[in-house]
Amino acid sequence: MFFDALFSIGTTVITEFVRCAAVEVVRQIHHHWSKSRYKQDSSDKSTSSSYSNKVAKDVTEELEVIDVEIVELEKKEKRDGYCSQQDQEHKQELERLRDDKFEELQKRKSTEIIEEQRANPENYEISNLGGDNVHIPQFHMGQAVLGKKCSCGKPMILQSRQRLDGSLYQLNDFFWACTGFYNNQPLQCRRTQSFAAKDVAFLHKSDIFELQVSHQELSTIFNDPSVSKATVSRIKSHLKEKDDDILCPIHHVPMTLREKRDHSGVALDIFFLACPHIGCQQIVKLKSPAQLAAYLKRREGRGII
């Protein structure tokens, strides 16, 4: 059994999966991560969750504060028409601090998730990927991925190919992409890794009902006019709110919910998440029933079922 990645909502991707009880898988995951680079060194009190009361959410807020400072420097440069050496050095210092804080965030978040799984293994279950389970990876699109590193050292994110012809998505449409793709040269990285659908399973919270039905069943439920209407209404109530589990791949701050100005009125063509950093063009479209359900699950604790 091999643990490939850990999503920020606590779902673990398992490859070379051997069928066994979720409790046993949780036990093996804890053993694996205890030996991995994400194990908190008891001698490193600056990052040990047992030593500090700081949690992942606190680090996320620190990243937001850093981004506000960077934005102010960028505004000043635009207003003055130039950037002084002092401001340039300060911005570079803030960017280095941002990278360090993002690394800290990943470590703290992974530790919190593993500790939660260990404490409550009965709250988890396993979903195997198959031909009609394309909504399972869709449910996790855009979420920060912990422990999945590109060869360049940057985190990776789950992406999918586009199907502009409207045909149904397949499991082989999904792949891991380096978040460095969104950086400018010379920091840009376009590396990808295949998402092996064979013998893959997702260990997730047992209260995610959308992952207990097939892709077709989820689509049928969502296409009920009363369900889609209620979904749109619920999501609209969160406009401009931030999503701590969807971070901008460039600025590492929570993205915020937005509504398209010119949309077709169809539920899958209305909402997206955008980076709040001024001038940043990074977005995550909420274009599938699974993604809409995942958003509501994160914000309200309940999806569309």
mmCIF file of C-alpha atoms in Angstrom:
data_model
loop_
_atom_site.group_PDB
_atom_site.id
_atom_site.type_symbol
_atom_site.label_atom_id
_atom_site.label_comp_id
_atom_site.label_asym_id
_atom_site.label_seq_id
_atom_site.Cartn_x
_atom_site.Cartn_y
_atom_site.Cartn_z
ATOM 1 C CA MET A 1 0.000 0.000 0.000
ATOM 2 C CA PHE A 2 1.337 3.456 -0.954
ATOM 3 C CA PHE A 3 -0.009 6.823 0.202
ATOM 4 C CA ASP A 4 0.254 9.190 -2.728
ATOM 5 C CA ALA A 5 -1.188 12.476 -1.480
ATOM 6 C CA LEU A 6 -3.140 14.149 1.275
ATOM 7 C CA PHE A 7 -5.792 16.749 0.480
ATOM 8 C CA SER A 8 -6.369 19.692 2.780
ATOM 9 C CA ILE A 9 -9.856 18.477 3.758
ATOM 10 C CA GLY A 10 -8.377 15.247 5.101
ATOM 11 C CA THR A 11 -8.777 12.860 2.162
ATOM 12 C CA THR A 12 -5.862 10.514 1.490
ATOM 13 C CA VAL A 13 -5.086 9.132 -1.960
ATOM 14 C CA ILE A 14 -3.966 5.502 -1.754
ATOM 15 C CA THR A 15 -2.292 3.727 -4.657
ATOM 16 C CA GLU A 16 -1.508 0.025 -4.956
ATOM 17 C CA PHE A 17 -4.531 -0.372 -2.747
ATOM 18 C CA VAL A 18 -5.157 -3.631 -0.922
ATOM 19 C CA ARG A 19 -8.716 -3.977 0.368
ATOM 20 C CA CYS A 20 -8.949 -3.752 4.148
ATOM 21 C CA ALA A 21 -10.920 -1.926 6.814
ATOM 22 C CA ALA A 22 -10.694 1.856 6.963
ATOM 23 C CA VAL A 23 -9.469 1.660 10.579
ATOM 24 C CA GLU A 24 -6.519 -0.490 9.499
ATOM 25 C CA VAL A 25 -5.722 1.899 6.638
ATOM 26 C CA VAL A 26 -5.745 4.830 9.067
ATOM 27 C CA ARG A 27 -3.330 2.923 11.313
ATOM 28 C CA GLN A 28 -0.970 2.317 8.387
ATOM 29 C CA ILE A 29 -1.230 5.936 7.261
ATOM 30 C CA HIS A 30 -0.261 7.146 10.720
ATOM 31 C CA HIS A 31 2.714 4.782 10.720
ATOM 32 C CA HIS A 32 3.735 5.987 7.249
ATOM 33 C CA TRP A 33 3.528 9.702 8.018
ATOM 34 C CA SER A 34 5.222 9.249 11.393
ATOM 35 C CA LYS A 35 8.297 8.082 9.486
ATOM 36 C CA SER A 36 8.009 10.668 6.700
ATOM 37 C CA ARG A 37 9.396 14.147 6.362
ATOM 38 C CA TYR A 38 6.132 15.489 7.724
ATOM 39 C CA LYS A 39 6.809 13.988 11.149
ATOM 40 C CA GLN A 40 7.192 16.815 13.645
ATOM 41 C CA ASP A 41 10.664 16.600 15.169
ATOM 42 C CA SER A 42 10.284 16.900 18.937
ATOM 43 C CA SER A 43 13.536 18.834 19.046
ATOM 44 C CA ASP A 44 12.221 21.446 16.597
ATOM 45 C CA LYS A 45 10.011 23.437 18.909
ATOM 46 C CA SER A 46 9.440 26.148 16.328
ATOM 47 C CA THR A 47 7.218 23.866 14.244
ATOM 48 C CA SER A 48 6.011 21.273 16.729
ATOM 49 C CA SER A 49 2.228 21.334 17.132
ATOM 50 C CA SER A 50 2.648 19.800 20.592
ATOM 51 C CA TYR A 51 4.823 22.726 21.663
ATOM 52 C CA SER A 52 2.949 25.627 20.103
ATOM 53 C CA ASN A 53 -0.737 26.459 20.240
ATOM 54 C CA LYS A 54 -0.531 27.773 16.694
ATOM 55 C CA VAL A 55 -2.715 25.880 14.207
ATOM 56 C CA ALA A 56 -2.879 25.816 10.410
ATOM 57 C CA LYS A 57 -5.564 28.511 10.357
ATOM 58 C CA ASP A 58 -3.240 30.859 12.248
ATOM 59 C CA VAL A 59 -0.536 30.373 9.603
ATOM 60 C CA THR A 60 -3.092 31.020 6.854
ATOM 61 C CA GLU A 61 -3.929 34.340 8.502
ATOM 62 C CA GLU A 62 -0.233 35.185 8.670
ATOM 63 C CA LEU A 63 0.022 34.521 4.928
ATOM 64 C CA GLU A 64 -2.853 36.937 4.351
ATOM 65 C CA VAL A 65 -1.117 39.641 6.399
ATOM 66 C CA ILE A 66 2.085 39.158 4.392
ATOM 67 C CA ASP A 67 0.130 39.435 1.149
ATOM 68 C CA VAL A 68 -1.470 42.707 2.288
ATOM 69 C CA GLU A 69 2.018 44.145 2.871
ATOM 70 C CA ILE A 70 3.177 43.006 -0.566
ATOM 71 C CA VAL A 71 0.091 44.542 -2.204
ATOM 72 C CA GLU A 72 0.784 47.861 -0.461
ATOM 73 C CA LEU A 73 4.334 47.871 -1.833
ATOM 74 C CA GLU A 74 3.018 47.097 -5.325
ATOM 75 C CA LYS A 75 0.484 49.920 -5.051
ATOM 76 C CA LYS A 76 3.224 52.305 -3.966
ATOM 77 C CA GLU A 77 5.418 51.294 -6.920
ATOM 78 C CA LYS A 78 2.535 51.847 -9.331
ATOM 79 C CA ARG A 79 1.703 55.218 -7.761
ATOM 80 C CA ASP A 80 5.310 56.468 -7.699
ATOM 81 C CA GLY A 81 6.309 54.989 -11.035
ATOM 82 C CA TYR A 82 9.379 53.310 -9.580
ATOM 83 C CA CYS A 83 10.480 50.986 -6.766
ATOM 84 C CA SER A 84 13.220 52.076 -4.398
ATOM 85 C CA GLN A 85 15.967 49.646 -3.489
ATOM 86 C CA GLN A 86 14.712 49.583 0.088
ATOM 87 C CA ASP A 87 11.176 48.663 -1.013
ATOM 88 C CA GLN A 88 12.495 46.073 -3.457
ATOM 89 C CA GLU A 89 14.552 44.398 -0.739
ATOM 90 C CA HIS A 90 11.602 44.499 1.657
ATOM 91 C CA LYS A 91 9.334 42.883 -0.945
ATOM 92 C CA GLN A 92 11.873 40.127 -1.583
ATOM 93 C CA GLU A 93 12.105 39.539 2.162
ATOM 94 C CA LEU A 94 8.309 39.280 2.385
ATOM 95 C CA GLU A 95 8.220 36.831 -0.525
ATOM 96 C CA ARG A 96 10.808 34.617 1.154
ATOM 97 C CA LEU A 97 8.798 34.786 4.374
ATOM 98 C CA ARG A 98 5.675 33.851 2.403
ATOM 99 C CA ASP A 99 7.380 30.747 1.043
ATOM 100 C CA ASP A 100 8.520 29.751 4.529
ATOM 101 C CA LYS A 101 5.036 30.267 5.953
ATOM 102 C CA PHE A 102 3.479 28.214 3.171
ATOM 103 C CA GLU A 103 5.852 25.372 3.982
ATOM 104 C CA GLU A 104 4.901 25.696 7.647
ATOM 105 C CA LEU A 105 1.221 25.656 6.705
ATOM 106 C CA GLN A 106 1.605 22.375 4.839
ATOM 107 C CA LYS A 107 3.383 20.747 7.770
ATOM 108 C CA ARG A 108 0.872 21.922 10.347
ATOM 109 C CA LYS A 109 -2.127 21.018 8.198
ATOM 110 C CA SER A 110 -0.835 17.530 7.472
ATOM 111 C CA THR A 111 -0.120 16.966 11.162
ATOM 112 C CA GLU A 112 -3.641 18.090 12.127
ATOM 113 C CA ILE A 113 -5.211 15.769 9.555
ATOM 114 C CA ILE A 114 -3.169 12.733 10.585
ATOM 115 C CA GLU A 115 -3.903 13.365 14.254
ATOM 116 C CA GLU A 116 -7.634 13.631 13.480
ATOM 117 C CA GLN A 117 -7.553 10.364 11.519
ATOM 118 C CA ARG A 118 -5.684 8.600 14.298
ATOM 119 C CA ALA A 119 -8.062 9.879 16.983
ATOM 120 C CA ASN A 120 -11.265 9.031 15.066
ATOM 121 C CA PRO A 121 -10.540 6.253 12.532
ATOM 122 C CA GLU A 122 -14.167 5.091 12.722
ATOM 123 C CA ASN A 123 -15.213 8.352 11.030
ATOM 124 C CA TYR A 124 -13.457 7.390 7.791
ATOM 125 C CA GLU A 125 -14.297 5.088 4.923
ATOM 126 C CA ILE A 126 -12.738 4.060 1.614
ATOM 127 C CA SER A 127 -14.007 4.702 -1.907
ATOM 128 C CA ASN A 128 -12.388 2.814 -4.778
ATOM 129 C CA LEU A 129 -12.002 4.572 -8.108
ATOM 130 C CA GLY A 130 -13.784 2.984 -11.030
ATOM 131 C CA GLY A 131 -15.366 3.770 -14.351
ATOM 132 C CA ASP A 132 -18.285 5.688 -12.884
ATOM 133 C CA ASN A 133 -16.434 7.450 -10.084
ATOM 134 C CA VAL A 134 -15.094 10.442 -11.989
ATOM 135 C CA HIS A 135 -16.819 12.731 -9.480
ATOM 136 C CA ILE A 136 -14.434 11.615 -6.720
ATOM 137 C CA PRO A 137 -11.367 13.401 -8.161
ATOM 138 C CA GLN A 138 -13.654 16.267 -9.245
ATOM 139 C CA PHE A 139 -14.725 16.675 -5.605
ATOM 140 C CA HIS A 140 -11.087 17.437 -4.753
ATOM 141 C CA MET A 141 -10.241 19.762 -7.654
ATOM 142 C CA GLY A 142 -8.455 22.940 -6.661
ATOM 143 C CA GLN A 143 -7.745 21.873 -3.081
ATOM 144 C CA ALA A 144 -4.300 22.234 -1.615
ATOM 145 C CA VAL A 145 -2.403 18.944 -1.762
ATOM 146 C CA LEU A 146 -0.046 17.998 1.049
ATOM 147 C CA GLY A 147 2.850 15.633 0.533
ATOM 148 C CA LYS A 148 2.579 15.593 -3.259
ATOM 149 C CA LYS A 149 5.757 17.273 -4.443
ATOM 150 C CA CYS A 150 7.029 17.938 -7.939
ATOM 151 C CA SER A 151 10.647 17.024 -8.649
ATOM 152 C CA CYS A 152 11.381 20.768 -8.444
ATOM 153 C CA GLY A 153 10.199 20.727 -4.825
ATOM 154 C CA LYS A 154 6.967 22.698 -5.270
ATOM 155 C CA PRO A 155 3.574 21.265 -4.281
ATOM 156 C CA MET A 156 1.333 19.744 -6.929
ATOM 157 C CA ILE A 157 -2.389 20.124 -7.534
ATOM 158 C CA LEU A 158 -4.995 17.862 -9.120
ATOM 159 C CA GLN A 159 -6.034 19.119 -12.558
ATOM 160 C CA SER A 160 -8.073 17.774 -15.467
ATOM 161 C CA ARG A 161 -8.033 18.122 -19.207
ATOM 162 C CA GLN A 162 -10.801 20.160 -20.808
ATOM 163 C CA ARG A 163 -13.677 18.516 -22.626
ATOM 164 C CA LEU A 164 -15.009 21.416 -24.652
ATOM 165 C CA ASP A 165 -17.226 19.092 -26.679
ATOM 166 C CA GLY A 166 -19.357 18.426 -23.628
ATOM 167 C CA SER A 167 -18.525 14.717 -23.461
ATOM 168 C CA LEU A 168 -18.330 12.959 -20.101
ATOM 169 C CA TYR A 169 -15.072 13.154 -18.177
ATOM 170 C CA GLN A 170 -13.013 9.997 -17.752
ATOM 171 C CA LEU A 171 -10.583 9.090 -14.987
ATOM 172 C CA ASN A 172 -7.651 9.362 -17.389
ATOM 173 C CA ASP A 173 -8.513 13.050 -17.895
ATOM 174 C CA PHE A 174 -7.006 13.830 -14.482
ATOM 175 C CA PHE A 175 -3.357 14.507 -13.731
ATOM 176 C CA TRP A 176 -1.060 16.082 -11.158
ATOM 177 C CA ALA A 177 0.375 19.467 -12.168
ATOM 178 C CA CYS A 178 3.128 21.473 -10.527
ATOM 179 C CA THR A 179 1.890 24.700 -8.926
ATOM 180 C CA GLY A 180 5.060 26.250 -10.314
ATOM 181 C CA PHE A 181 3.247 26.358 -13.678
ATOM 182 C CA TYR A 182 1.687 29.638 -12.533
ATOM 183 C CA ASN A 183 5.001 31.316 -11.696
ATOM 184 C CA ASN A 184 6.784 33.609 -14.089
ATOM 185 C CA GLN A 185 10.156 32.654 -15.526
ATOM 186 C CA PRO A 186 12.650 31.595 -14.308
ATOM 187 C CA LEU A 187 10.570 30.001 -11.518
ATOM 188 C CA GLN A 188 7.965 28.483 -13.819
ATOM 189 C CA CYS A 189 7.666 24.674 -13.876
ATOM 190 C CA ARG A 190 5.425 22.840 -16.354
ATOM 191 C CA ARG A 191 6.020 19.305 -15.059
ATOM 192 C CA THR A 192 3.064 16.966 -14.677
ATOM 193 C CA GLN A 193 2.538 13.448 -13.352
ATOM 194 C CA SER A 194 -0.080 10.965 -14.456
ATOM 195 C CA PHE A 195 -2.980 10.236 -12.143
ATOM 196 C CA ALA A 196 -2.984 6.451 -12.042
ATOM 197 C CA ALA A 197 -6.640 5.400 -11.800
ATOM 198 C CA LYS A 198 -5.819 1.702 -11.529
ATOM 199 C CA ASP A 199 -5.898 0.330 -7.974
ATOM 200 C CA VAL A 200 -6.470 3.778 -6.473
ATOM 201 C CA ALA A 201 -8.713 4.503 -3.499
ATOM 202 C CA PHE A 202 -9.654 7.586 -1.507
ATOM 203 C CA LEU A 203 -9.812 7.470 2.283
ATOM 204 C CA HIS A 204 -12.276 10.183 3.298
ATOM 205 C CA LYS A 205 -14.730 11.258 5.984
ATOM 206 C CA SER A 206 -17.743 8.954 6.094
ATOM 207 C CA ASP A 207 -20.161 11.893 6.075
ATOM 208 C CA ILE A 208 -19.350 12.848 2.462
ATOM 209 C CA PHE A 209 -22.477 11.329 0.954
ATOM 210 C CA GLU A 210 -21.610 12.480 -2.576
ATOM 211 C CA LEU A 211 -18.721 9.994 -2.601
ATOM 212 C CA GLN A 212 -21.036 7.103 -1.715
ATOM 213 C CA VAL A 213 -22.993 7.319 -4.983
ATOM 214 C CA SER A 214 -21.945 6.941 -8.601
ATOM 215 C CA HIS A 215 -21.148 9.816 -10.952
ATOM 216 C CA GLN A 216 -24.381 9.195 -12.821
ATOM 217 C CA GLU A 217 -26.429 9.108 -9.610
ATOM 218 C CA LEU A 218 -24.896 12.374 -8.426
ATOM 219 C CA SER A 219 -25.666 14.018 -11.770
ATOM 220 C CA THR A 220 -29.264 12.775 -11.630
ATOM 221 C CA ILE A 221 -29.708 14.150 -8.117
ATOM 222 C CA PHE A 222 -28.164 17.496 -9.035
ATOM 223 C CA ASN A 223 -30.262 17.871 -12.195
ATOM 224 C CA ASP A 224 -33.448 17.823 -10.149
ATOM 225 C CA PRO A 225 -34.625 21.461 -10.495
ATOM 226 C CA SER A 226 -35.277 21.824 -6.768
ATOM 227 C CA VAL A 227 -31.774 20.573 -5.893
ATOM 228 C CA SER A 228 -29.939 22.752 -8.429
ATOM 229 C CA LYS A 229 -31.985 25.817 -7.441
ATOM 230 C CA ALA A 230 -31.286 25.262 -3.742
ATOM 231 C CA THR A 231 -27.586 24.697 -4.503
ATOM 232 C CA VAL A 232 -27.283 27.993 -6.372
ATOM 233 C CA SER A 233 -29.115 29.850 -3.596
ATOM 234 C CA ARG A 234 -26.894 28.372 -0.879
ATOM 235 C CA ILE A 235 -23.672 29.121 -2.749
ATOM 236 C CA LYS A 236 -24.760 32.700 -3.529
ATOM 237 C CA SER A 237 -25.059 33.327 0.201
ATOM 238 C CA HIS A 238 -21.262 32.876 0.421
ATOM 239 C CA LEU A 239 -20.230 35.335 -2.307
ATOM 240 C CA LYS A 240 -16.987 37.175 -1.470
ATOM 241 C CA GLU A 241 -16.211 34.753 1.358
ATOM 242 C CA LYS A 242 -12.773 33.146 1.446
ATOM 243 C CA ASP A 243 -12.124 29.420 1.201
ATOM 244 C CA ASP A 244 -9.206 28.369 3.415
ATOM 245 C CA ASP A 245 -8.798 25.064 1.551
ATOM 246 C CA ILE A 246 -8.380 26.627 -1.905
ATOM 247 C CA LEU A 247 -5.190 28.668 -1.976
ATOM 248 C CA CYS A 248 -3.817 30.714 -4.841
ATOM 249 C CA PRO A 249 -0.881 28.742 -6.293
ATOM 250 C CA ILE A 250 1.123 31.971 -6.584
ATOM 251 C CA HIS A 251 0.285 34.045 -3.508
ATOM 252 C CA HIS A 252 -0.735 31.178 -1.157
ATOM 253 C CA VAL A 253 -3.765 33.041 0.214
ATOM 254 C CA PRO A 254 -7.341 31.722 0.391
ATOM 255 C CA MET A 255 -9.306 32.325 -2.779
ATOM 256 C CA THR A 256 -12.713 34.002 -2.598
ATOM 257 C CA LEU A 257 -16.055 33.084 -4.149
ATOM 258 C CA ARG A 258 -17.151 35.135 -7.153
ATOM 259 C CA GLU A 259 -20.058 35.091 -9.599
ATOM 260 C CA LYS A 260 -19.478 35.406 -13.337
ATOM 261 C CA ARG A 261 -20.745 38.652 -14.786
ATOM 262 C CA ASP A 262 -22.065 37.080 -17.967
ATOM 263 C CA HIS A 263 -23.220 33.552 -17.314
ATOM 264 C CA SER A 264 -25.822 31.349 -18.949
ATOM 265 C CA GLY A 265 -27.874 30.943 -15.792
ATOM 266 C CA VAL A 266 -26.917 27.279 -15.646
ATOM 267 C CA ALA A 267 -25.670 26.275 -12.182
ATOM 268 C CA LEU A 268 -22.402 24.877 -13.558
ATOM 269 C CA ASP A 269 -21.575 28.186 -15.284
ATOM 270 C CA ILE A 270 -22.055 30.690 -12.465
ATOM 271 C CA PHE A 271 -19.421 30.449 -9.741
ATOM 272 C CA PHE A 272 -15.654 30.488 -9.468
ATOM 273 C CA LEU A 273 -12.967 31.105 -6.854
ATOM 274 C CA ALA A 274 -10.518 33.950 -7.444
ATOM 275 C CA CYS A 275 -7.295 35.115 -5.836
ATOM 276 C CA PRO A 276 -7.867 38.347 -3.859
ATOM 277 C CA HIS A 277 -4.379 39.664 -4.667
ATOM 278 C CA ILE A 278 -4.841 42.714 -6.908
ATOM 279 C CA GLY A 279 -4.026 41.889 -10.517
ATOM 280 C CA CYS A 280 -3.800 38.124 -10.003
ATOM 281 C CA GLN A 281 -5.704 36.183 -12.670
ATOM 282 C CA GLN A 282 -5.769 32.799 -10.908
ATOM 283 C CA ILE A 283 -9.240 31.232 -10.727
ATOM 284 C CA VAL A 284 -10.814 27.855 -9.976
ATOM 285 C CA LYS A 285 -14.094 27.248 -11.796
ATOM 286 C CA LEU A 286 -16.860 25.401 -9.943
ATOM 287 C CA LYS A 287 -18.095 23.610 -13.041
ATOM 288 C CA SER A 288 -19.292 20.206 -11.857
ATOM 289 C CA PRO A 289 -21.880 18.967 -9.330
ATOM 290 C CA ALA A 290 -19.044 17.421 -7.318
ATOM 291 C CA GLN A 291 -17.157 20.727 -7.096
ATOM 292 C CA LEU A 292 -20.291 22.598 -6.005
ATOM 293 C CA ALA A 293 -20.981 19.898 -3.419
ATOM 294 C CA ALA A 294 -17.381 20.076 -2.182
ATOM 295 C CA TYR A 295 -17.603 23.842 -1.789
ATOM 296 C CA LEU A 296 -20.786 23.599 0.280
ATOM 297 C CA LYS A 297 -19.297 20.784 2.336
ATOM 298 C CA ARG A 298 -16.325 22.973 3.198
ATOM 299 C CA ARG A 299 -18.411 26.038 3.976
ATOM 300 C CA GLU A 300 -21.507 24.539 5.613
ATOM 301 C CA GLY A 301 -20.551 20.981 6.524
ATOM 302 C CA ARG A 302 -23.126 19.547 4.096
ATOM 303 C CA GLY A 303 -23.002 19.075 0.339
ATOM 304 C CA ILE A 304 -25.939 18.750 -2.045
ATOM 305 C CA ILE A 305 -27.203 15.381 -0.762
#
